[in-house]
Amino acid sequence: MMKLLTPQEREALLVTSLQKILDGELSEGKVLRQLRKEVLGMSQDQYAALVGVSRRTLSDIENDTGSQSIAVINSVFKPFGLRLGLLPSSKFLFEKLVEAQDSEDVLVSGQDRLSSFKRDVLRVLGWYELRRNDKGQFYFVLKVGNGEVILIGEFHESRVAAEAEIALAQKNSPVDERYDRKEAINGKFYFNLKGASGKIIGTSQMYTSSIERDKGIAAVKANAATLTIK
């Protein structure tokens, strides 16, 4: 059985993988293979079915062979909140691009300040937001890089309890058995992320198909490790 990575290890893997692409040390295909295996723990057959491509196509992408459309490449990276974009090949120019963006600091684990590169990468990968409803209760939402909400936490009377639930989401998200796949009475699909005790940690949005629901689960597995809380 593959050893599960901690939230810190999963986040570090995502960040360093993207840094290695920028530095020319790893190709996009090699990074995809690493993330598929080490973050999601899925075989090529499982992942190909999830993202809607053939196993041969996925193998070609991971081995940097063949020629795939941008749409196909984006579909295989979507569970990680990543897509192809126009970025400078020069690291110097890339850093200038990052410096030109919003310089607002993001807190990680309440204290540490991120470098501009890492901050920008984590903004792409996803983050938690702590919110309050109209009754004053606290809860979290987990977002991916495009701002889409992929998981909503339970309501709590205190901020501390909601923050503790984020820690549970980080810990339990890589375990497939923690996802309770459901179908609503209106024919739509959703899932609950649960803790080891069976208590619900968070609930997904509604999806039009079981395939889209499973993509949502993969997105939570890939992004719930983030230590970024806004």
PDB file of C-alpha atoms in Angstrom:
ATOM      1  CA  MET A   1       0.000   0.000   0.000  1.00  0.00           C
ATOM      2  CA  MET A   2       1.371   3.392  -1.003  1.00  0.00           C
ATOM      3  CA  LYS A   3       2.280   5.681   1.886  1.00  0.00           C
ATOM      4  CA  LEU A   4      -0.025   8.687   2.056  1.00  0.00           C
ATOM      5  CA  LEU A   5       1.652  12.067   1.863  1.00  0.00           C
ATOM      6  CA  THR A   6       0.969  14.625   4.578  1.00  0.00           C
ATOM      7  CA  PRO A   7      -0.747  17.899   3.557  1.00  0.00           C
ATOM      8  CA  GLN A   8       2.634  19.636   3.797  1.00  0.00           C
ATOM      9  CA  GLU A   9       4.267  16.999   1.580  1.00  0.00           C
ATOM     10  CA  ARG A  10       1.473  17.135  -0.994  1.00  0.00           C
ATOM     11  CA  GLU A  11       1.584  20.919  -1.209  1.00  0.00           C
ATOM     12  CA  ALA A  12       5.384  20.923  -1.430  1.00  0.00           C
ATOM     13  CA  LEU A  13       5.253  18.343  -4.245  1.00  0.00           C
ATOM     14  CA  LEU A  14       2.850  20.472  -6.264  1.00  0.00           C
ATOM     15  CA  VAL A  15       4.897  23.633  -5.800  1.00  0.00           C
ATOM     16  CA  THR A  16       8.308  22.089  -6.472  1.00  0.00           C
ATOM     17  CA  SER A  17       6.977  20.231  -9.536  1.00  0.00           C
ATOM     18  CA  LEU A  18       5.849  23.493 -11.105  1.00  0.00           C
ATOM     19  CA  GLN A  19       9.129  25.142 -10.180  1.00  0.00           C
ATOM     20  CA  LYS A  20      11.009  22.308 -11.945  1.00  0.00           C
ATOM     21  CA  ILE A  21       8.914  22.843 -15.082  1.00  0.00           C
ATOM     22  CA  LEU A  22       9.896  26.513 -15.010  1.00  0.00           C
ATOM     23  CA  ASP A  23      13.571  25.619 -14.496  1.00  0.00           C
ATOM     24  CA  GLY A  24      13.458  23.087 -17.334  1.00  0.00           C
ATOM     25  CA  GLU A  25      14.261  20.167 -15.012  1.00  0.00           C
ATOM     26  CA  LEU A  26      10.989  18.296 -15.655  1.00  0.00           C
ATOM     27  CA  SER A  27       8.558  18.150 -18.566  1.00  0.00           C
ATOM     28  CA  GLU A  28       4.811  18.644 -18.165  1.00  0.00           C
ATOM     29  CA  GLY A  29       4.305  14.947 -18.917  1.00  0.00           C
ATOM     30  CA  LYS A  30       6.682  13.811 -16.186  1.00  0.00           C
ATOM     31  CA  VAL A  31       5.015  16.158 -13.700  1.00  0.00           C
ATOM     32  CA  LEU A  32       1.580  14.815 -14.636  1.00  0.00           C
ATOM     33  CA  ARG A  33       2.746  11.240 -14.005  1.00  0.00           C
ATOM     34  CA  GLN A  34       4.223  12.208 -10.636  1.00  0.00           C
ATOM     35  CA  LEU A  35       1.094  14.043  -9.499  1.00  0.00           C
ATOM     36  CA  ARG A  36      -1.218  11.271 -10.725  1.00  0.00           C
ATOM     37  CA  LYS A  37       0.691   8.617  -8.778  1.00  0.00           C
ATOM     38  CA  GLU A  38       1.799  10.485  -5.654  1.00  0.00           C
ATOM     39  CA  VAL A  39      -1.100  12.907  -5.069  1.00  0.00           C
ATOM     40  CA  LEU A  40      -4.079  10.931  -6.395  1.00  0.00           C
ATOM     41  CA  GLY A  41      -2.672   7.393  -6.158  1.00  0.00           C
ATOM     42  CA  MET A  42      -4.401   6.420  -9.406  1.00  0.00           C
ATOM     43  CA  SER A  43      -3.365   4.047 -12.178  1.00  0.00           C
ATOM     44  CA  GLN A  44      -3.225   5.198 -15.789  1.00  0.00           C
ATOM     45  CA  ASP A  45      -6.468   3.340 -16.530  1.00  0.00           C
ATOM     46  CA  GLN A  46      -8.268   4.994 -13.605  1.00  0.00           C
ATOM     47  CA  TYR A  47      -7.022   8.475 -14.397  1.00  0.00           C
ATOM     48  CA  ALA A  48      -7.654   8.188 -18.124  1.00  0.00           C
ATOM     49  CA  ALA A  49     -11.274   7.203 -17.434  1.00  0.00           C
ATOM     50  CA  LEU A  50     -11.620  10.080 -14.979  1.00  0.00           C
ATOM     51  CA  VAL A  51     -10.454  12.803 -17.373  1.00  0.00           C
ATOM     52  CA  GLY A  52     -12.079  11.289 -20.466  1.00  0.00           C
ATOM     53  CA  VAL A  53      -9.079  10.301 -22.578  1.00  0.00           C
ATOM     54  CA  SER A  54      -7.763   6.934 -23.699  1.00  0.00           C
ATOM     55  CA  ARG A  55      -5.040   5.195 -21.746  1.00  0.00           C
ATOM     56  CA  ARG A  56      -2.817   5.441 -24.848  1.00  0.00           C
ATOM     57  CA  THR A  57      -3.312   9.208 -25.005  1.00  0.00           C
ATOM     58  CA  LEU A  58      -2.486   9.594 -21.315  1.00  0.00           C
ATOM     59  CA  SER A  59       0.601   7.412 -21.734  1.00  0.00           C
ATOM     60  CA  ASP A  60       1.744   9.528 -24.699  1.00  0.00           C
ATOM     61  CA  ILE A  61       1.341  12.724 -22.679  1.00  0.00           C
ATOM     62  CA  GLU A  62       3.216  11.344 -19.680  1.00  0.00           C
ATOM     63  CA  ASN A  63       6.016  10.091 -21.929  1.00  0.00           C
ATOM     64  CA  ASP A  64       6.161  13.372 -23.888  1.00  0.00           C
ATOM     65  CA  THR A  65       5.372  11.630 -27.163  1.00  0.00           C
ATOM     66  CA  GLY A  66       2.698  12.271 -29.770  1.00  0.00           C
ATOM     67  CA  SER A  67       0.920  15.553 -30.428  1.00  0.00           C
ATOM     68  CA  GLN A  68      -2.128  16.492 -28.360  1.00  0.00           C
ATOM     69  CA  SER A  69      -4.456  19.476 -28.611  1.00  0.00           C
ATOM     70  CA  ILE A  70      -4.474  22.166 -25.940  1.00  0.00           C
ATOM     71  CA  ALA A  71      -8.000  21.037 -24.994  1.00  0.00           C
ATOM     72  CA  VAL A  72      -6.771  17.495 -24.276  1.00  0.00           C
ATOM     73  CA  ILE A  73      -3.753  18.715 -22.296  1.00  0.00           C
ATOM     74  CA  ASN A  74      -5.979  21.015 -20.242  1.00  0.00           C
ATOM     75  CA  SER A  75      -8.423  18.184 -19.529  1.00  0.00           C
ATOM     76  CA  VAL A  76      -5.720  15.933 -18.070  1.00  0.00           C
ATOM     77  CA  PHE A  77      -4.358  18.700 -15.826  1.00  0.00           C
ATOM     78  CA  LYS A  78      -7.779  20.020 -14.744  1.00  0.00           C
ATOM     79  CA  PRO A  79      -8.076  17.893 -11.535  1.00  0.00           C
ATOM     80  CA  PHE A  80      -4.972  19.692 -10.258  1.00  0.00           C
ATOM     81  CA  GLY A  81      -6.384  23.136 -11.037  1.00  0.00           C
ATOM     82  CA  LEU A  82      -3.778  23.603 -13.776  1.00  0.00           C
ATOM     83  CA  ARG A  83      -3.976  24.490 -17.455  1.00  0.00           C
ATOM     84  CA  LEU A  84      -1.680  25.561 -20.252  1.00  0.00           C
ATOM     85  CA  GLY A  85      -0.928  29.256 -20.428  1.00  0.00           C
ATOM     86  CA  LEU A  86       1.360  31.732 -22.096  1.00  0.00           C
ATOM     87  CA  LEU A  87       4.318  32.123 -19.728  1.00  0.00           C
ATOM     88  CA  PRO A  88       7.759  33.512 -20.517  1.00  0.00           C
ATOM     89  CA  SER A  89      10.389  30.847 -21.110  1.00  0.00           C
ATOM     90  CA  SER A  90      12.900  33.103 -19.353  1.00  0.00           C
ATOM     91  CA  LYS A  91      12.896  32.670 -15.568  1.00  0.00           C
ATOM     92  CA  PHE A  92      13.912  36.327 -15.199  1.00  0.00           C
ATOM     93  CA  LEU A  93      10.892  37.483 -17.199  1.00  0.00           C
ATOM     94  CA  PHE A  94       8.631  35.099 -15.297  1.00  0.00           C
ATOM     95  CA  GLU A  95       9.772  36.538 -11.978  1.00  0.00           C
ATOM     96  CA  LYS A  96       9.137  40.044 -13.292  1.00  0.00           C
ATOM     97  CA  LEU A  97       5.624  38.951 -14.262  1.00  0.00           C
ATOM     98  CA  VAL A  98       5.005  37.635 -10.748  1.00  0.00           C
ATOM     99  CA  GLU A  99       6.376  40.828  -9.178  1.00  0.00           C
ATOM    100  CA  ALA A 100       3.966  42.870 -11.292  1.00  0.00           C
ATOM    101  CA  GLN A 101       0.984  41.003  -9.835  1.00  0.00           C
ATOM    102  CA  ASP A 102      -0.821  41.737  -6.623  1.00  0.00           C
ATOM    103  CA  SER A 103       1.806  41.839  -3.882  1.00  0.00           C
ATOM    104  CA  GLU A 104      -0.626  41.006  -1.087  1.00  0.00           C
ATOM    105  CA  ASP A 105       0.933  38.515   1.337  1.00  0.00           C
ATOM    106  CA  VAL A 106      -0.769  35.184   1.963  1.00  0.00           C
ATOM    107  CA  LEU A 107      -0.416  33.602   5.395  1.00  0.00           C
ATOM    108  CA  VAL A 108       0.452  29.946   5.590  1.00  0.00           C
ATOM    109  CA  SER A 109      -0.004  28.141   8.916  1.00  0.00           C
ATOM    110  CA  GLY A 110      -0.730  31.569  10.423  1.00  0.00           C
ATOM    111  CA  GLN A 111       2.866  32.825  10.293  1.00  0.00           C
ATOM    112  CA  ASP A 112       5.138  32.083   7.352  1.00  0.00           C
ATOM    113  CA  ARG A 113       5.443  34.559   4.483  1.00  0.00           C
ATOM    114  CA  LEU A 114       5.648  33.025   1.040  1.00  0.00           C
ATOM    115  CA  SER A 115       8.072  33.925  -1.696  1.00  0.00           C
ATOM    116  CA  SER A 116       6.427  35.654  -4.642  1.00  0.00           C
ATOM    117  CA  PHE A 117       6.758  32.526  -6.808  1.00  0.00           C
ATOM    118  CA  LYS A 118       5.316  30.168  -4.231  1.00  0.00           C
ATOM    119  CA  ARG A 119       2.505  32.596  -3.413  1.00  0.00           C
ATOM    120  CA  ASP A 120       1.546  32.774  -7.072  1.00  0.00           C
ATOM    121  CA  VAL A 121       1.638  28.989  -7.467  1.00  0.00           C
ATOM    122  CA  LEU A 122      -0.569  28.440  -4.414  1.00  0.00           C
ATOM    123  CA  ARG A 123      -3.053  30.971  -5.729  1.00  0.00           C
ATOM    124  CA  VAL A 124      -3.351  28.791  -8.824  1.00  0.00           C
ATOM    125  CA  LEU A 125      -3.579  25.502  -6.929  1.00  0.00           C
ATOM    126  CA  GLY A 126      -6.318  26.428  -4.510  1.00  0.00           C
ATOM    127  CA  TRP A 127      -7.048  27.765  -1.061  1.00  0.00           C
ATOM    128  CA  TYR A 128      -9.448  27.688   1.873  1.00  0.00           C
ATOM    129  CA  GLU A 129     -11.657  30.608   2.823  1.00  0.00           C
ATOM    130  CA  LEU A 130     -13.190  30.977   6.272  1.00  0.00           C
ATOM    131  CA  ARG A 131     -16.684  32.473   6.154  1.00  0.00           C
ATOM    132  CA  ARG A 132     -19.634  33.278   8.407  1.00  0.00           C
ATOM    133  CA  ASN A 133     -23.279  32.744   7.508  1.00  0.00           C
ATOM    134  CA  ASP A 134     -26.181  35.053   8.404  1.00  0.00           C
ATOM    135  CA  LYS A 135     -26.483  33.285  11.774  1.00  0.00           C
ATOM    136  CA  GLY A 136     -22.891  34.074  12.665  1.00  0.00           C
ATOM    137  CA  GLN A 137     -21.701  30.487  12.233  1.00  0.00           C
ATOM    138  CA  PHE A 138     -18.248  29.741  10.821  1.00  0.00           C
ATOM    139  CA  TYR A 139     -17.495  27.388   7.931  1.00  0.00           C
ATOM    140  CA  PHE A 140     -14.905  26.902   5.213  1.00  0.00           C
ATOM    141  CA  VAL A 141     -15.020  26.690   1.458  1.00  0.00           C
ATOM    142  CA  LEU A 142     -12.261  25.101  -0.614  1.00  0.00           C
ATOM    143  CA  LYS A 143     -11.586  26.796  -3.947  1.00  0.00           C
ATOM    144  CA  VAL A 144      -9.473  25.885  -6.958  1.00  0.00           C
ATOM    145  CA  GLY A 145      -7.418  28.334  -8.981  1.00  0.00           C
ATOM    146  CA  ASN A 146     -10.320  29.612 -11.117  1.00  0.00           C
ATOM    147  CA  GLY A 147     -12.301  30.485  -7.975  1.00  0.00           C
ATOM    148  CA  GLU A 148     -14.710  27.543  -8.224  1.00  0.00           C
ATOM    149  CA  VAL A 149     -15.880  26.161  -4.865  1.00  0.00           C
ATOM    150  CA  ILE A 150     -15.301  22.396  -4.716  1.00  0.00           C
ATOM    151  CA  LEU A 151     -16.029  21.676  -1.035  1.00  0.00           C
ATOM    152  CA  ILE A 152     -18.107  23.397   1.661  1.00  0.00           C
ATOM    153  CA  GLY A 153     -17.546  22.665   5.344  1.00  0.00           C
ATOM    154  CA  GLU A 154     -20.109  22.168   8.085  1.00  0.00           C
ATOM    155  CA  PHE A 155     -21.335  25.089  10.209  1.00  0.00           C
ATOM    156  CA  HIS A 156     -19.706  25.758  13.597  1.00  0.00           C
ATOM    157  CA  GLU A 157     -20.262  28.220  16.418  1.00  0.00           C
ATOM    158  CA  SER A 158     -16.579  29.114  16.666  1.00  0.00           C
ATOM    159  CA  ARG A 159     -13.808  29.983  14.222  1.00  0.00           C
ATOM    160  CA  VAL A 160     -11.500  27.541  16.007  1.00  0.00           C
ATOM    161  CA  ALA A 161     -13.857  24.648  15.235  1.00  0.00           C
ATOM    162  CA  ALA A 162     -14.005  25.601  11.551  1.00  0.00           C
ATOM    163  CA  GLU A 163     -10.212  25.814  11.414  1.00  0.00           C
ATOM    164  CA  ALA A 164      -9.987  22.367  13.023  1.00  0.00           C
ATOM    165  CA  GLU A 165     -12.272  21.055  10.290  1.00  0.00           C
ATOM    166  CA  ILE A 166      -9.899  22.384   7.649  1.00  0.00           C
ATOM    167  CA  ALA A 167      -7.150  20.319   9.266  1.00  0.00           C
ATOM    168  CA  LEU A 168      -9.417  17.265   9.005  1.00  0.00           C
ATOM    169  CA  ALA A 169     -10.041  17.970   5.318  1.00  0.00           C
ATOM    170  CA  GLN A 170      -6.299  18.228   4.708  1.00  0.00           C
ATOM    171  CA  LYS A 171      -5.690  14.938   6.505  1.00  0.00           C
ATOM    172  CA  ASN A 172      -8.550  12.850   5.107  1.00  0.00           C
ATOM    173  CA  SER A 173      -8.734  14.123   1.514  1.00  0.00           C
ATOM    174  CA  PRO A 174      -6.232  11.632   0.002  1.00  0.00           C
ATOM    175  CA  VAL A 175      -8.125   8.588   1.340  1.00  0.00           C
ATOM    176  CA  ASP A 176     -10.642   7.398  -1.261  1.00  0.00           C
ATOM    177  CA  GLU A 177     -12.731   5.541   1.337  1.00  0.00           C
ATOM    178  CA  ARG A 178     -13.477   8.888   3.005  1.00  0.00           C
ATOM    179  CA  TYR A 179     -15.617   9.990   0.046  1.00  0.00           C
ATOM    180  CA  ASP A 180     -19.299   9.095   0.230  1.00  0.00           C
ATOM    181  CA  ARG A 181     -20.589   9.232  -3.342  1.00  0.00           C
ATOM    182  CA  LYS A 182     -24.263  10.208  -3.421  1.00  0.00           C
ATOM    183  CA  GLU A 183     -27.133  10.728  -5.855  1.00  0.00           C
ATOM    184  CA  ALA A 184     -29.809  13.300  -4.950  1.00  0.00           C
ATOM    185  CA  ILE A 185     -33.534  12.771  -5.475  1.00  0.00           C
ATOM    186  CA  ASN A 186     -33.443  15.259  -8.366  1.00  0.00           C
ATOM    187  CA  GLY A 187     -31.039  12.974 -10.255  1.00  0.00           C
ATOM    188  CA  LYS A 188     -27.925  15.059  -9.653  1.00  0.00           C
ATOM    189  CA  PHE A 189     -24.750  13.772  -8.033  1.00  0.00           C
ATOM    190  CA  TYR A 190     -22.597  14.938  -5.123  1.00  0.00           C
ATOM    191  CA  PHE A 191     -20.247  13.643  -2.451  1.00  0.00           C
ATOM    192  CA  ASN A 192     -19.431  14.076   1.202  1.00  0.00           C
ATOM    193  CA  LEU A 193     -15.897  14.011   2.570  1.00  0.00           C
ATOM    194  CA  LYS A 194     -15.926  12.215   5.924  1.00  0.00           C
ATOM    195  CA  GLY A 195     -13.494  11.663   8.760  1.00  0.00           C
ATOM    196  CA  ALA A 196     -12.419   8.293  10.142  1.00  0.00           C
ATOM    197  CA  SER A 197     -15.395   8.370  12.538  1.00  0.00           C
ATOM    198  CA  GLY A 198     -17.861   8.831   9.677  1.00  0.00           C
ATOM    199  CA  LYS A 199     -18.640  12.461  10.551  1.00  0.00           C
ATOM    200  CA  ILE A 200     -19.122  14.723   7.528  1.00  0.00           C
ATOM    201  CA  ILE A 201     -16.291  17.228   7.041  1.00  0.00           C
ATOM    202  CA  GLY A 202     -17.527  18.863   3.859  1.00  0.00           C
ATOM    203  CA  THR A 203     -19.999  18.526   0.997  1.00  0.00           C
ATOM    204  CA  SER A 204     -19.514  19.140  -2.714  1.00  0.00           C
ATOM    205  CA  GLN A 205     -21.596  21.085  -5.178  1.00  0.00           C
ATOM    206  CA  MET A 206     -24.180  19.268  -7.298  1.00  0.00           C
ATOM    207  CA  TYR A 207     -22.986  17.647 -10.539  1.00  0.00           C
ATOM    208  CA  THR A 208     -24.946  16.590 -13.607  1.00  0.00           C
ATOM    209  CA  SER A 209     -23.252  13.186 -13.866  1.00  0.00           C
ATOM    210  CA  SER A 210     -21.357  10.675 -11.768  1.00  0.00           C
ATOM    211  CA  ILE A 211     -18.298  11.255 -13.964  1.00  0.00           C
ATOM    212  CA  GLU A 212     -18.288  14.984 -13.157  1.00  0.00           C
ATOM    213  CA  ARG A 213     -18.742  14.129  -9.476  1.00  0.00           C
ATOM    214  CA  ASP A 214     -15.685  11.868  -9.612  1.00  0.00           C
ATOM    215  CA  LYS A 215     -13.705  14.696 -11.221  1.00  0.00           C
ATOM    216  CA  GLY A 216     -14.770  16.852  -8.285  1.00  0.00           C
ATOM    217  CA  ILE A 217     -13.420  14.227  -5.886  1.00  0.00           C
ATOM    218  CA  ALA A 218     -10.107  14.211  -7.750  1.00  0.00           C
ATOM    219  CA  ALA A 219      -9.984  18.008  -7.532  1.00  0.00           C
ATOM    220  CA  VAL A 220     -10.472  17.855  -3.749  1.00  0.00           C
ATOM    221  CA  LYS A 221      -7.763  15.207  -3.446  1.00  0.00           C
ATOM    222  CA  ALA A 222      -5.412  17.434  -5.435  1.00  0.00           C
ATOM    223  CA  ASN A 223      -6.217  20.755  -3.753  1.00  0.00           C
ATOM    224  CA  ALA A 224      -7.297  20.030  -0.173  1.00  0.00           C
ATOM    225  CA  ALA A 225      -3.652  19.707   0.910  1.00  0.00           C
ATOM    226  CA  THR A 226      -3.178  23.457   0.520  1.00  0.00           C
ATOM    227  CA  LEU A 227      -2.070  25.244   3.681  1.00  0.00           C
ATOM    228  CA  THR A 228      -3.299  28.600   2.366  1.00  0.00           C
ATOM    229  CA  ILE A 229      -6.197  29.995   4.379  1.00  0.00           C
ATOM    230  CA  LYS A 230      -7.742  33.362   3.601  1.00  0.00           C
TER     231      LYS A 230
END
